[in-house]
């Protein structure tokens, strides 16, 4: 009789605790282990090539306890590709290894790899030296977007690839004047580069590297292997691994951390290694036996199932250890259960310096998903069930400031819907006032943002709310003013600031929101724009520098909200507040005085006693000070004004 996957009998008989699944390589032998508890037969197939040619050797695997099948091959298999032929019931499928660490073109055959061979020079010494010492400010970037632009200054062969990050002194059109790519990023003031999916995904055909193919990459094929489309050679399984490590090394060398966007909530298709290995185990099914679709991608994985939870934990730790990753962003985290998320946190904490590895995710799903009864989905409303060092993207902040992401014309507080201003003080306090109907344990649990890869760029959204027929490429003073106001608010909020690459130079996707497979020309960063909008970029730099020199913004203590004292919260007028410093030695000011002046006209505000420096007047933001002031400030309309009280 077939045991139910969720029965205690199945758990007792088949839940496996070993950490040796996949191919374990030594020069003398490679041991293959696969968990296939309902299989009748499993065969290992060896290949010379990653995609072409017939099987060289077949080796029947032997069934052991806990649903494990294994075989050891006593020769040096480094660089040999392999698959498993698995018979479940009447069906035999050939599949790559779920636990594979290397693969050939398009990931259909996994490869035995000696990872030592993939380490670039100096890899042993590589780390993010600032991990834990620097407060996170996160920059969301797509690998191909970063350097595809022919003006990026990156050599042609490296454009859109991992290796673009390794080019150090890139400038616009190679003229030696305007820094681009990593040369630009290292001085922006952000501290983490968050990369859109970089594991092997299915939507880009790696066998056609010369075609202009673009995808965000939210369609996982092999979770523990880098994507081949970003490597200079997808056919040799070593290359993508080595080049990925070179990218990480280069980002670390620039003084920045690396966050990976991980998508464990669904797979590219249900014709996956998971389904072929253990049918219906790794996915949630509706009562009628169809795949559930809370991901809007045709399937949802089942994090609450023991072996998938174990897979997720091991996979995240593998990236942290083998690839020196400093943070993880979980796509549709609301499809995972809080227990799995907390166990991942615990496992990361046990790694050296692991407590400082960032974890955050989207606390929502695309729709309902039949999570097993008793499991708690990692949704915003359940934030108290999540570990205090797991953060969530805050859509309340995002939408209150500049309007809904779903209806392009609907404004937010800054662009016309003044009553949303009532939410702004909560945004400032990272919703630790409980007014959102959920209670973060501390401000560190909140990601404060107004733009991400999903939906419109901030520039495009603001254009939509101001004009019926926007010209996104027009340099528009009104949009620029609102862009600065939005940034000024987000960067004076508690929580971790996060923004989409290029927000700081008025990035446009010509009004397209869901550009997940739109051509590169629309998606890529336009480095000429970084030059044209340098004034806006400098404004962002100033805001990030103020945060860096005022620790109250980045405190992870819940009581820090008491340092924020509101004088006026009437959104019809202006939102005015003081932030007391924490007394930290590195702070430049004793306190900050902040005004969100939402009216069009300029307006006077009284200053408390002391020597004040105007740091931001809504047009410029200069932490060293624009001018000294006493008694009062004339704050510009539709602008964020920031003053710092000079330390006694
Ligand atoms: Ca791929």
Coordinates of C-alpha atoms and ligand atoms in Angstrom, one line a residue:
X1 CA 0.0 0.0 0.0
X2 CA 1.3 3.4 -0.9
X3 CA 2.0 5.5 2.2
X4 CA 0.8 9.1 2.3
X5 CA 3.7 11.5 2.1
X6 CA 2.3 13.3 5.1
X7 CA 1.8 10.3 7.3
X8 CA 3.9 9.5 10.4
X9 CA 4.7 6.1 8.9
X10 CA 6.3 7.7 5.9
X11 CA 8.2 10.1 8.1
X12 CA 9.6 7.2 10.2
X13 CA 10.5 5.1 7.2
X14 CA 11.8 7.7 4.8
X15 CA 12.9 11.0 6.3
X16 CA 16.6 11.1 5.8
X17 CA 19.0 13.2 7.9
X18 CA 22.3 12.6 6.1
X19 CA 24.1 15.5 4.4
X20 CA 25.5 13.4 1.6
X21 CA 22.9 13.5 -1.1
X22 CA 24.2 14.1 -4.6
X23 CA 27.6 13.2 -5.9
X24 CA 30.5 13.2 -3.4
X25 CA 33.7 13.5 -5.3
X26 CA 37.3 12.4 -4.5
X27 CA 40.0 11.6 -7.0
X28 CA 39.7 7.8 -6.1
X29 CA 35.9 7.5 -6.2
X30 CA 32.6 9.3 -6.5
X31 CA 29.6 8.2 -4.4
X32 CA 26.2 9.0 -5.8
X33 CA 23.2 9.1 -3.5
X34 CA 19.7 9.9 -4.4
X35 CA 16.5 10.0 -2.3
X36 CA 13.8 8.2 -4.3
X37 CA 11.7 6.5 -1.7
X38 CA 8.9 5.3 -4.0
X39 CA 11.2 4.2 -6.9
X40 CA 11.4 0.6 -8.1
X41 CA 14.6 1.1 -9.9
X42 CA 17.3 3.7 -10.2
X43 CA 20.3 3.7 -12.6
X44 CA 23.2 6.1 -12.9
X45 CA 24.1 7.2 -16.4
X46 CA 27.5 8.7 -17.2
X47 CA 28.1 11.0 -20.2
X48 CA 31.1 12.7 -21.7
X49 CA 29.3 15.8 -22.8
X50 CA 26.8 18.0 -21.0
X51 CA 24.1 17.8 -23.7
X52 CA 25.2 15.7 -26.7
X53 CA 26.2 12.1 -27.2
X54 CA 24.9 8.8 -25.9
X55 CA 25.4 7.4 -22.4
X56 CA 28.9 5.9 -21.9
X57 CA 28.1 3.8 -18.9
X58 CA 25.1 2.7 -16.9
X59 CA 25.3 1.6 -13.3
X60 CA 22.4 0.2 -11.4
X61 CA 22.0 1.8 -8.0
X62 CA 21.3 -0.1 -4.8
X63 CA 18.3 0.6 -2.5
X64 CA 19.3 1.4 1.1
X65 CA 17.3 2.5 4.2
X66 CA 15.3 5.7 4.2
X67 CA 14.6 5.6 0.5
X68 CA 18.2 6.2 -0.5
X69 CA 19.7 4.7 -3.6
X70 CA 23.5 4.7 -4.0
X71 CA 26.4 3.5 -6.1
X72 CA 30.1 4.3 -5.9
X73 CA 32.3 4.5 -9.0
X74 CA 35.9 3.8 -8.2
X75 CA 37.6 6.1 -10.7
X76 CA 38.2 9.8 -11.2
X77 CA 35.0 11.2 -12.6
X78 CA 35.9 14.9 -12.4
X79 CA 34.1 16.7 -15.4
X80 CA 31.9 13.7 -16.2
X81 CA 28.2 14.5 -16.7
X82 CA 25.5 12.3 -15.2
X83 CA 21.8 11.7 -14.9
X84 CA 19.6 9.2 -13.0
X85 CA 17.1 7.0 -14.7
X86 CA 14.3 6.5 -12.2
X87 CA 11.4 4.2 -12.4
X88 CA 8.4 5.2 -10.4
X89 CA 5.4 2.9 -11.0
X90 CA 5.2 2.2 -14.7
X91 CA 7.1 5.3 -15.7
X92 CA 10.8 5.7 -16.2
X93 CA 12.3 9.2 -16.4
X94 CA 15.8 10.4 -16.9
X95 CA 16.7 13.4 -14.8
X96 CA 19.6 15.5 -13.6
X97 CA 20.5 15.4 -9.9
X98 CA 18.4 17.7 -7.6
X99 CA 21.6 18.1 -5.5
X100 CA 23.9 18.6 -8.5
X101 CA 26.6 21.2 -8.1
X102 CA 27.6 21.6 -11.8
X103 CA 25.9 21.0 -15.1
X104 CA 26.1 21.2 -18.9
X105 CA 24.2 23.4 -21.3
X106 CA 20.6 24.1 -20.2
X107 CA 21.1 22.0 -17.0
X108 CA 19.6 18.7 -18.1
X109 CA 22.8 16.8 -17.2
X110 CA 24.6 17.4 -13.9
X111 CA 28.4 17.1 -13.7
X112 CA 30.8 15.7 -11.1
X113 CA 33.0 18.5 -10.0
X114 CA 36.1 19.0 -7.9
X115 CA 35.1 22.4 -6.6
X116 CA 38.7 23.2 -5.8
X117 CA 39.2 23.4 -9.5
X118 CA 36.7 26.2 -9.8
X119 CA 38.2 28.6 -7.3
X120 CA 39.7 31.8 -8.7
X121 CA 43.1 32.9 -7.5
X122 CA 42.8 34.4 -4.0
X123 CA 39.4 32.7 -3.3
X124 CA 40.5 31.4 0.1
X125 CA 41.1 34.9 1.3
X126 CA 37.9 36.3 -0.2
X127 CA 35.2 37.6 2.2
X128 CA 33.0 40.7 2.7
X129 CA 35.1 42.5 5.2
X130 CA 32.3 44.8 6.2
X131 CA 29.8 42.1 7.0
X132 CA 28.2 42.9 10.3
X133 CA 30.1 46.2 10.6
X134 CA 28.1 48.1 8.0
X135 CA 24.5 48.9 8.0
X136 CA 22.7 47.5 5.0
X137 CA 21.6 49.7 2.1
X138 CA 20.6 47.4 -0.7
X139 CA 20.8 47.9 -4.5
X140 CA 18.7 45.5 -6.6
X141 CA 20.5 44.5 -9.8
X142 CA 20.0 42.2 -12.7
X143 CA 23.3 40.8 -14.0
X144 CA 22.5 41.4 -17.7
X145 CA 21.0 44.8 -17.1
X146 CA 24.1 45.9 -15.4
X147 CA 26.5 45.9 -18.4
X148 CA 24.5 45.2 -21.6
X149 CA 24.6 48.8 -22.6
X150 CA 27.2 49.3 -25.3
X151 CA 28.1 52.5 -23.6
X152 CA 28.9 50.7 -20.3
X153 CA 32.6 50.7 -21.0
X154 CA 32.7 46.9 -20.4
X155 CA 34.5 44.8 -23.1
X156 CA 32.0 43.3 -25.5
X157 CA 32.6 39.7 -24.5
X158 CA 31.9 40.5 -20.9
X159 CA 28.7 42.6 -21.4
X160 CA 25.8 41.0 -19.6
X161 CA 28.0 38.4 -18.0
X162 CA 29.4 37.6 -14.6
X163 CA 32.8 38.8 -15.7
X164 CA 31.6 42.4 -16.3
X165 CA 31.9 42.8 -12.5
X166 CA 35.6 42.0 -12.7
X167 CA 36.4 45.0 -14.9
X168 CA 37.6 47.7 -12.5
X169 CA 38.0 51.1 -14.1
X170 CA 35.0 51.1 -16.5
X171 CA 33.8 54.5 -17.7
X172 CA 31.1 55.7 -20.1
X173 CA 32.2 54.9 -23.6
X174 CA 35.7 54.3 -22.2
X175 CA 36.4 58.0 -22.1
X176 CA 37.8 57.9 -18.6
X177 CA 35.3 60.5 -17.2
X178 CA 32.0 59.1 -16.0
X179 CA 32.3 55.9 -13.9
X180 CA 30.1 53.0 -14.8
X181 CA 29.2 49.6 -13.5
X182 CA 31.1 48.5 -10.3
X183 CA 33.4 51.5 -10.7
X184 CA 30.3 53.6 -10.2
X185 CA 28.6 51.4 -7.6
X186 CA 31.5 51.4 -5.1
X187 CA 31.1 55.1 -4.4
X188 CA 27.3 55.3 -4.4
X189 CA 26.9 54.6 -0.7
X190 CA 25.0 51.4 -1.0
X191 CA 26.5 48.5 0.9
X192 CA 24.9 45.3 -0.6
X193 CA 24.4 44.4 -4.2
X194 CA 21.2 42.2 -4.5
X195 CA 21.3 40.1 -7.6
X196 CA 18.1 38.9 -9.3
X197 CA 18.1 35.1 -9.7
X198 CA 21.5 33.8 -10.5
X199 CA 21.0 30.1 -10.0
X200 CA 20.4 28.0 -13.2
X201 CA 17.1 29.0 -14.7
X202 CA 15.2 27.5 -17.6
X203 CA 13.8 30.4 -19.7
X204 CA 17.1 31.4 -21.5
X205 CA 18.4 28.9 -24.0
X206 CA 22.1 28.6 -23.1
X207 CA 22.9 26.9 -26.4
X208 CA 22.2 30.2 -28.2
X209 CA 24.5 32.6 -26.5
X210 CA 24.6 35.0 -29.4
X211 CA 20.8 35.6 -29.4
X212 CA 19.5 38.6 -27.5
X213 CA 17.6 36.6 -24.8
X214 CA 16.4 38.3 -21.7
X215 CA 14.7 37.0 -18.6
X216 CA 14.6 38.1 -15.0
X217 CA 15.2 34.4 -14.1
X218 CA 12.3 33.5 -11.8
X219 CA 12.2 30.0 -13.2
X220 CA 14.6 27.7 -11.4
X221 CA 16.0 24.7 -13.1
X222 CA 19.0 23.7 -10.8
X223 CA 19.0 25.4 -7.4
X224 CA 22.7 24.8 -6.5
X225 CA 24.3 25.7 -9.8
X226 CA 24.9 29.2 -11.3
X227 CA 23.0 30.2 -14.4
X228 CA 24.9 29.4 -17.6
X229 CA 23.6 32.3 -19.7
X230 CA 25.8 34.7 -17.7
X231 CA 29.0 32.6 -18.2
X232 CA 31.3 33.0 -21.2
X233 CA 30.9 29.3 -21.9
X234 CA 27.9 27.4 -20.7
X235 CA 29.1 24.1 -22.2
X236 CA 31.9 23.5 -19.7
X237 CA 30.4 23.0 -16.3
X238 CA 33.3 24.5 -14.5
X239 CA 33.2 27.9 -16.2
X240 CA 29.9 29.3 -14.8
X241 CA 31.1 28.3 -11.2
X242 CA 34.5 29.9 -11.5
X243 CA 33.1 33.1 -13.2
X244 CA 30.4 33.4 -10.6
X245 CA 33.0 33.3 -7.9
X246 CA 35.1 35.9 -9.7
X247 CA 32.0 38.1 -9.7
X248 CA 31.5 37.7 -5.9
X249 CA 35.2 38.3 -5.4
X250 CA 35.1 41.5 -7.4
X251 CA 32.0 42.8 -5.5
X252 CA 33.7 42.1 -2.2
X253 CA 36.8 43.8 -3.4
X254 CA 34.7 46.9 -4.1
X255 CA 33.7 46.8 -0.4
X256 CA 30.1 45.5 -1.0
X257 CA 28.2 42.5 0.1
X258 CA 26.4 40.1 -2.3
X259 CA 22.7 39.1 -1.8
X260 CA 21.2 36.3 -3.9
X261 CA 17.5 36.4 -4.9
X262 CA 16.4 32.8 -4.3
X263 CA 13.2 31.3 -5.7
X264 CA 12.5 28.1 -3.9
X265 CA 8.7 28.6 -4.1
X266 CA 8.2 27.1 -7.6
X267 CA 10.1 25.5 -10.4
X268 CA 10.4 26.4 -14.1
X269 CA 8.0 23.6 -14.9
X270 CA 6.6 20.5 -13.3
X271 CA 8.7 18.5 -15.7
X272 CA 11.4 19.0 -13.2
X273 CA 14.1 16.9 -11.5
X274 CA 12.0 17.0 -8.3
X275 CA 8.9 15.6 -9.9
X276 CA 10.8 12.9 -11.8
X277 CA 12.7 11.8 -8.7
X278 CA 9.8 11.6 -6.2
X279 CA 6.4 12.3 -8.0
X280 CA 4.1 14.8 -6.3
X281 CA 6.3 14.9 -3.1
X282 CA 7.9 18.3 -3.6
X283 CA 4.8 20.1 -4.8
X284 CA 1.5 21.1 -3.2
X285 CA -1.5 19.6 -4.9
X286 CA -5.1 20.7 -4.9
X287 CA -7.7 18.2 -3.8
X288 CA -8.4 17.2 -7.4
X289 CA -4.8 16.3 -7.8
X290 CA -3.8 19.3 -9.9
X291 CA -0.8 21.5 -9.0
X292 CA -1.6 24.4 -6.8
X293 CA -0.8 27.9 -8.2
X294 CA -0.1 30.4 -5.4
X295 CA 3.0 31.4 -7.3
X296 CA 1.1 32.2 -10.6
X297 CA 3.8 30.2 -12.2
X298 CA 1.9 26.9 -12.5
X299 CA 3.2 25.2 -9.4
X300 CA 4.1 25.7 -5.7
X301 CA 6.7 23.7 -3.9
X302 CA 6.0 22.4 -0.4
X303 CA 8.5 23.9 2.1
X304 CA 6.6 22.2 4.9
X305 CA 7.5 18.8 3.6
X306 CA 10.5 17.4 5.5
X307 CA 12.8 16.7 2.5
X308 CA 12.1 19.9 0.7
X309 CA 12.6 22.0 3.9
X310 CA 15.9 20.1 4.3
X311 CA 16.8 20.8 0.7
X312 CA 16.1 24.6 1.1
X313 CA 18.2 24.7 4.3
X314 CA 21.2 22.9 2.7
X315 CA 20.9 24.8 -0.5
X316 CA 21.1 28.2 1.2
X317 CA 24.0 27.1 3.4
X318 CA 25.8 25.7 0.4
X319 CA 25.7 29.1 -1.4
X320 CA 26.8 30.9 1.8
X321 CA 29.7 28.6 2.2
X322 CA 30.9 27.7 -1.3
X323 CA 30.1 31.1 -2.9
X324 CA 30.6 33.4 0.1
X325 CA 27.1 34.9 -0.3
X326 CA 26.2 37.5 2.3
X327 CA 22.5 37.6 2.1
X328 CA 19.4 35.9 0.7
X329 CA 16.1 37.4 -0.6
X330 CA 13.3 34.9 -0.7
X331 CA 10.9 35.2 -3.6
X332 CA 7.2 34.9 -2.6
X333 CA 8.2 34.0 0.9
X334 CA 4.5 33.9 1.8
X335 CA 4.4 30.5 0.1
X336 CA 6.9 29.1 2.6
X337 CA 6.1 28.3 6.1
X338 CA 7.6 30.3 9.0
X339 CA 9.2 27.1 10.5
X340 CA 11.3 26.5 7.4
X341 CA 12.3 30.2 7.3
X342 CA 13.3 30.1 11.0
X343 CA 15.2 26.9 10.5
X344 CA 17.2 28.4 7.6
X345 CA 18.0 31.3 9.9
X346 CA 19.2 28.9 12.5
X347 CA 21.4 27.0 10.1
X348 CA 23.0 30.2 8.7
X349 CA 23.6 31.4 12.2
X350 CA 25.7 28.4 12.9
X351 CA 28.1 29.3 10.0
X352 CA 31.2 31.4 10.8
X353 CA 30.0 35.0 10.9
X354 CA 26.6 33.6 9.9
X355 CA 24.5 35.7 12.2
X356 CA 25.3 38.7 9.9
X357 CA 24.0 37.0 6.8
X358 CA 20.9 38.9 5.7
X359 CA 17.6 37.2 5.2
X360 CA 14.6 39.0 3.8
X361 CA 11.7 38.1 1.5
X362 CA 8.4 39.0 0.0
X363 CA 5.8 38.4 2.7
X364 CA 3.0 37.6 0.2
X365 CA 2.0 35.1 -2.5
X366 CA 0.4 35.4 -5.8
X367 CA -2.7 33.5 -4.6
X368 CA -3.8 30.8 -2.2
X369 CA -1.7 27.7 -1.8
X370 CA -2.8 24.6 0.2
X371 CA -0.1 24.6 2.8
X372 CA -0.4 21.6 5.1
X373 CA -2.6 22.3 8.1
X374 CA -0.8 23.6 11.1
X375 CA 1.9 25.4 9.0
X376 CA 2.0 29.1 9.2
X377 CA 2.7 31.0 6.0
X378 CA 5.5 33.6 6.1
X379 CA 3.0 36.4 5.3
X380 CA 3.2 40.0 6.6
X381 CA 0.5 39.4 9.1
X382 CA 2.6 36.6 10.6
X383 CA 5.7 38.7 11.0
X384 CA 5.9 37.9 14.8
X385 CA 6.3 34.2 13.9
X386 CA 9.4 35.0 12.0
X387 CA 12.9 35.2 13.6
X388 CA 13.8 38.8 14.5
X389 CA 16.6 38.7 11.9
X390 CA 14.3 37.8 9.0
X391 CA 13.0 40.9 7.3
X392 CA 10.0 41.6 4.9
X393 CA 9.5 43.9 2.0
X394 CA 7.0 46.5 3.2
X395 CA 4.4 47.2 0.5
X396 CA 2.5 49.6 2.9
X397 CA 5.5 51.9 2.8
X398 CA 6.0 51.4 -0.9
X399 CA 2.4 52.2 -1.9
X400 CA 1.8 55.0 0.7
X401 CA 4.6 57.2 -0.6
X402 CA 4.1 57.0 -4.4
X403 CA 0.9 55.0 -5.0
X404 CA -0.3 51.5 -5.9
X405 CA 1.9 49.3 -8.0
X406 CA -1.1 47.7 -9.6
X407 CA -2.9 50.8 -10.9
X408 CA -0.4 53.0 -12.7
X409 CA -2.5 56.2 -12.4
X410 CA -3.2 55.9 -8.7
X411 CA -1.1 58.3 -6.7
X412 CA 0.3 58.1 -3.2
X413 CA 1.0 60.8 -0.6
X414 CA 3.6 62.8 -2.5
X415 CA 1.8 62.9 -5.9
X416 CA -1.8 63.7 -4.9
X417 CA -3.5 61.4 -2.5
X418 CA -2.9 63.4 0.6
X419 CA -4.9 61.2 2.9
X420 CA -2.3 58.5 2.5
X421 CA -0.1 60.9 4.4
X422 CA -1.7 59.5 7.5
X423 CA 0.3 56.4 7.0
X424 CA 3.6 58.2 6.6
X425 CA 4.5 58.4 10.3
X426 CA 4.1 54.6 10.4
X427 CA 6.4 54.3 7.4
X428 CA 9.0 56.4 9.3
X429 CA 8.7 54.1 12.3
X430 CA 9.0 51.0 10.0
X431 CA 5.5 50.1 11.2
X432 CA 6.8 49.4 14.7
X433 CA 3.8 51.4 15.9
X434 CA 1.6 48.4 15.1
X435 CA -0.8 50.6 13.0
X436 CA -0.5 48.3 10.0
X437 CA -2.2 45.5 11.9
X438 CA 1.1 43.5 12.3
X439 CA 3.9 44.0 14.8
X440 CA 7.5 43.9 13.7
X441 CA 9.9 42.8 16.5
X442 CA 12.3 45.6 15.5
X443 CA 12.8 48.0 12.6
X444 CA 15.4 45.6 11.1
X445 CA 12.5 43.4 10.1
X446 CA 11.3 46.0 7.6
X447 CA 12.7 46.7 4.1
X448 CA 11.7 50.3 3.3
X449 CA 11.4 50.9 -0.5
X450 CA 9.5 52.5 -3.3
X451 CA 10.9 50.6 -6.3
X452 CA 11.9 47.0 -7.3
X453 CA 12.2 45.0 -10.5
X454 CA 8.5 44.2 -10.4
X455 CA 6.1 46.9 -11.6
X456 CA 7.1 50.3 -12.8
X457 CA 10.4 52.1 -12.1
X458 CA 9.9 55.0 -9.7
X459 CA 10.4 57.4 -12.6
X460 CA 7.8 55.7 -14.8
X461 CA 5.2 55.4 -12.0
X462 CA 5.6 59.1 -11.1
X463 CA 5.1 60.0 -14.8
X464 CA 1.9 57.9 -14.9
X465 CA 0.5 59.7 -12.0
X466 CA 1.2 63.2 -13.3
X467 CA 0.4 62.8 -17.0
X468 CA -2.2 61.1 -19.1
X469 CA 0.3 60.4 -21.9
X470 CA 3.7 60.5 -20.4
X471 CA 6.9 60.9 -22.3
X472 CA 9.2 58.8 -20.1
X473 CA 12.4 60.0 -21.8
X474 CA 11.7 63.7 -21.3
X475 CA 13.7 65.4 -18.5
X476 CA 10.7 66.6 -16.4
X477 CA 11.3 69.0 -13.5
X478 CA 8.1 68.0 -11.7
X479 CA 8.8 64.3 -11.9
X480 CA 12.4 64.9 -10.7
X481 CA 11.1 66.9 -7.7
X482 CA 8.8 64.1 -6.7
X483 CA 11.5 61.5 -7.3
X484 CA 13.7 63.4 -4.8
X485 CA 10.8 63.7 -2.4
X486 CA 10.2 59.9 -2.5
X487 CA 13.8 59.1 -2.0
X488 CA 14.0 61.7 0.9
X489 CA 11.2 60.0 2.7
X490 CA 12.4 56.4 2.2
X491 CA 15.9 57.2 3.3
X492 CA 14.6 58.9 6.5
X493 CA 12.6 55.9 7.5
X494 CA 13.6 53.2 9.9
X495 CA 14.2 49.8 8.4
X496 CA 16.6 48.8 5.7
X497 CA 16.6 51.0 2.6
X498 CA 16.4 49.2 -0.7
X499 CA 16.1 50.4 -4.3
X500 CA 16.0 49.2 -7.8
X501 CA 19.2 49.8 -9.8
X502 CA 19.0 53.1 -11.6
X503 CA 16.3 54.6 -9.5
X504 CA 19.0 57.1 -8.6
X505 CA 19.4 58.2 -12.2
X506 CA 15.7 58.3 -13.2
X507 CA 15.7 54.8 -14.8
X508 CA 12.9 54.3 -17.2
X509 CA 11.5 51.1 -18.8
X510 CA 9.4 53.2 -21.1
X511 CA 6.4 52.6 -18.9
X512 CA 6.6 48.9 -19.0
X513 CA 6.1 47.2 -15.6
X514 CA 6.3 43.5 -16.0
X515 CA 9.4 43.5 -18.2
X516 CA 10.5 40.0 -17.2
X517 CA 11.1 38.9 -20.8
X518 CA 11.2 42.3 -22.6
X519 CA 14.3 42.9 -24.7
X520 CA 17.5 44.0 -23.1
X521 CA 17.3 47.5 -24.7
X522 CA 14.3 48.3 -22.4
X523 CA 15.6 46.6 -19.3
X524 CA 19.3 47.5 -19.3
X525 CA 20.8 50.3 -17.3
X526 CA 21.3 53.3 -19.6
X527 CA 24.7 54.6 -18.5
X528 CA 24.3 57.8 -20.5
X529 CA 21.4 58.5 -18.1
X530 CA 23.7 58.1 -15.1
X531 CA 25.7 61.0 -16.6
X532 CA 22.6 63.1 -17.5
X533 CA 21.0 62.7 -14.1
X534 CA 24.2 63.0 -12.0
X535 CA 22.4 65.7 -9.9
X536 CA 19.8 63.1 -8.8
X537 CA 22.5 60.5 -8.2
X538 CA 24.4 63.0 -6.0
X539 CA 21.2 63.6 -4.1
X540 CA 20.9 59.8 -3.3
X541 CA 24.6 59.7 -2.3
X542 CA 23.9 62.5 0.1
X543 CA 20.9 60.7 1.7
X544 CA 22.8 57.5 2.0
X545 CA 25.7 59.3 3.6
X546 CA 23.4 61.0 6.2
X547 CA 22.1 57.5 7.2
X548 CA 25.7 56.3 7.5
X549 CA 26.6 59.1 9.9
X550 CA 23.4 58.9 12.0
X551 CA 23.0 55.6 13.7
X552 CA 19.4 56.1 14.9
X553 CA 18.2 55.3 11.4
X554 CA 19.9 51.9 11.3
X555 CA 19.3 50.8 14.9
X556 CA 17.8 47.3 15.2
X557 CA 16.5 48.0 18.7
X558 CA 12.7 48.2 19.0
X559 CA 12.9 51.1 21.5
X560 CA 14.6 53.3 18.9
X561 CA 11.1 54.4 17.9
X562 CA 11.1 56.6 21.0
X563 CA 13.9 58.7 19.4
X564 CA 11.4 59.8 16.7
X565 CA 9.3 62.7 18.0
X566 CA 6.5 64.0 15.7
X567 CA 5.6 67.7 15.9
X568 CA 3.0 67.6 13.2
X569 CA 1.4 64.7 11.4
X570 CA -1.3 66.5 9.5
X571 CA -0.7 65.3 6.0
X572 CA -2.6 68.3 4.6
X573 CA 0.2 70.5 5.8
X574 CA 3.6 69.0 6.5
X575 CA 4.9 66.0 8.4
X576 CA 7.5 67.3 10.9
X577 CA 9.6 65.3 13.3
X578 CA 12.8 65.3 15.2
X579 CA 15.1 62.3 15.5
X580 CA 17.3 62.2 18.6
X581 CA 20.7 60.6 18.0
X582 CA 21.8 57.5 19.9
X583 CA 24.9 59.2 21.2
X584 CA 27.0 56.9 18.9
X585 CA 30.6 58.2 18.5
X586 CA 30.4 58.1 14.7
X587 CA 27.3 60.3 14.5
X588 CA 27.8 63.7 13.0
X589 CA 24.8 65.3 14.6
X590 CA 23.1 65.3 18.0
X591 CA 19.7 65.3 16.4
X592 CA 18.0 65.7 13.0
X593 CA 15.0 67.9 12.2
X594 CA 13.0 66.6 9.2
X595 CA 10.2 68.2 7.3
X596 CA 8.1 66.5 4.5
X597 CA 6.5 69.6 3.1
X598 CA 3.7 68.3 0.9
X599 CA 2.1 71.6 0.0
X600 CA 3.3 73.3 -3.2
X601 CA 4.3 76.5 -1.5
X602 CA 7.4 77.1 0.6
X603 CA 6.8 77.5 4.2
X604 CA 8.5 78.6 7.4
X605 CA 9.2 76.3 10.3
X606 CA 10.6 77.2 13.7
X607 CA 13.9 75.6 14.8
X608 CA 14.7 74.5 18.4
X609 CA 17.7 76.1 20.0
X610 CA 21.1 75.1 18.8
X611 CA 23.4 75.3 15.8
X612 CA 21.7 73.8 12.8
X613 CA 23.1 72.8 9.5
X614 CA 20.9 72.5 6.5
X615 CA 21.8 69.1 5.0
X616 CA 19.0 68.6 2.5
X617 CA 16.8 71.3 1.0
X618 CA 14.8 69.0 -1.3
X619 CA 17.0 70.0 -4.3
X620 CA 20.5 69.2 -3.0
X621 CA 21.6 66.9 -0.2
X622 CA 25.0 67.6 1.2
X623 CA 25.8 65.9 4.5
X624 CA 28.7 68.4 5.2
X625 CA 26.1 71.1 5.2
X626 CA 24.6 73.5 2.7
X627 CA 24.4 76.4 5.2
X628 CA 24.1 77.2 8.9
X629 CA 20.8 78.2 10.3
X630 CA 19.2 79.4 13.5
X631 CA 15.7 80.0 14.6
X632 CA 13.8 79.1 11.4
X633 CA 13.9 77.4 8.1
X634 CA 12.1 78.2 4.9
X635 CA 11.3 74.7 3.7
X636 CA 10.6 74.2 0.0
X637 CA 7.2 72.9 -1.1
X638 CA 6.9 69.2 -2.3
X639 CA 10.3 68.5 -0.8
X640 CA 12.0 66.8 2.1
X641 CA 14.1 69.1 4.2
X642 CA 16.7 67.7 6.6
X643 CA 18.6 69.7 9.2
X644 CA 21.3 68.4 11.6
X645 CA 22.1 69.9 15.0
X646 CA 25.8 70.2 15.3
X647 CA 27.3 68.0 18.1
X648 CA 28.1 69.9 21.2
Ligands
LIG1 CA1 19.9 28.0 -17.5

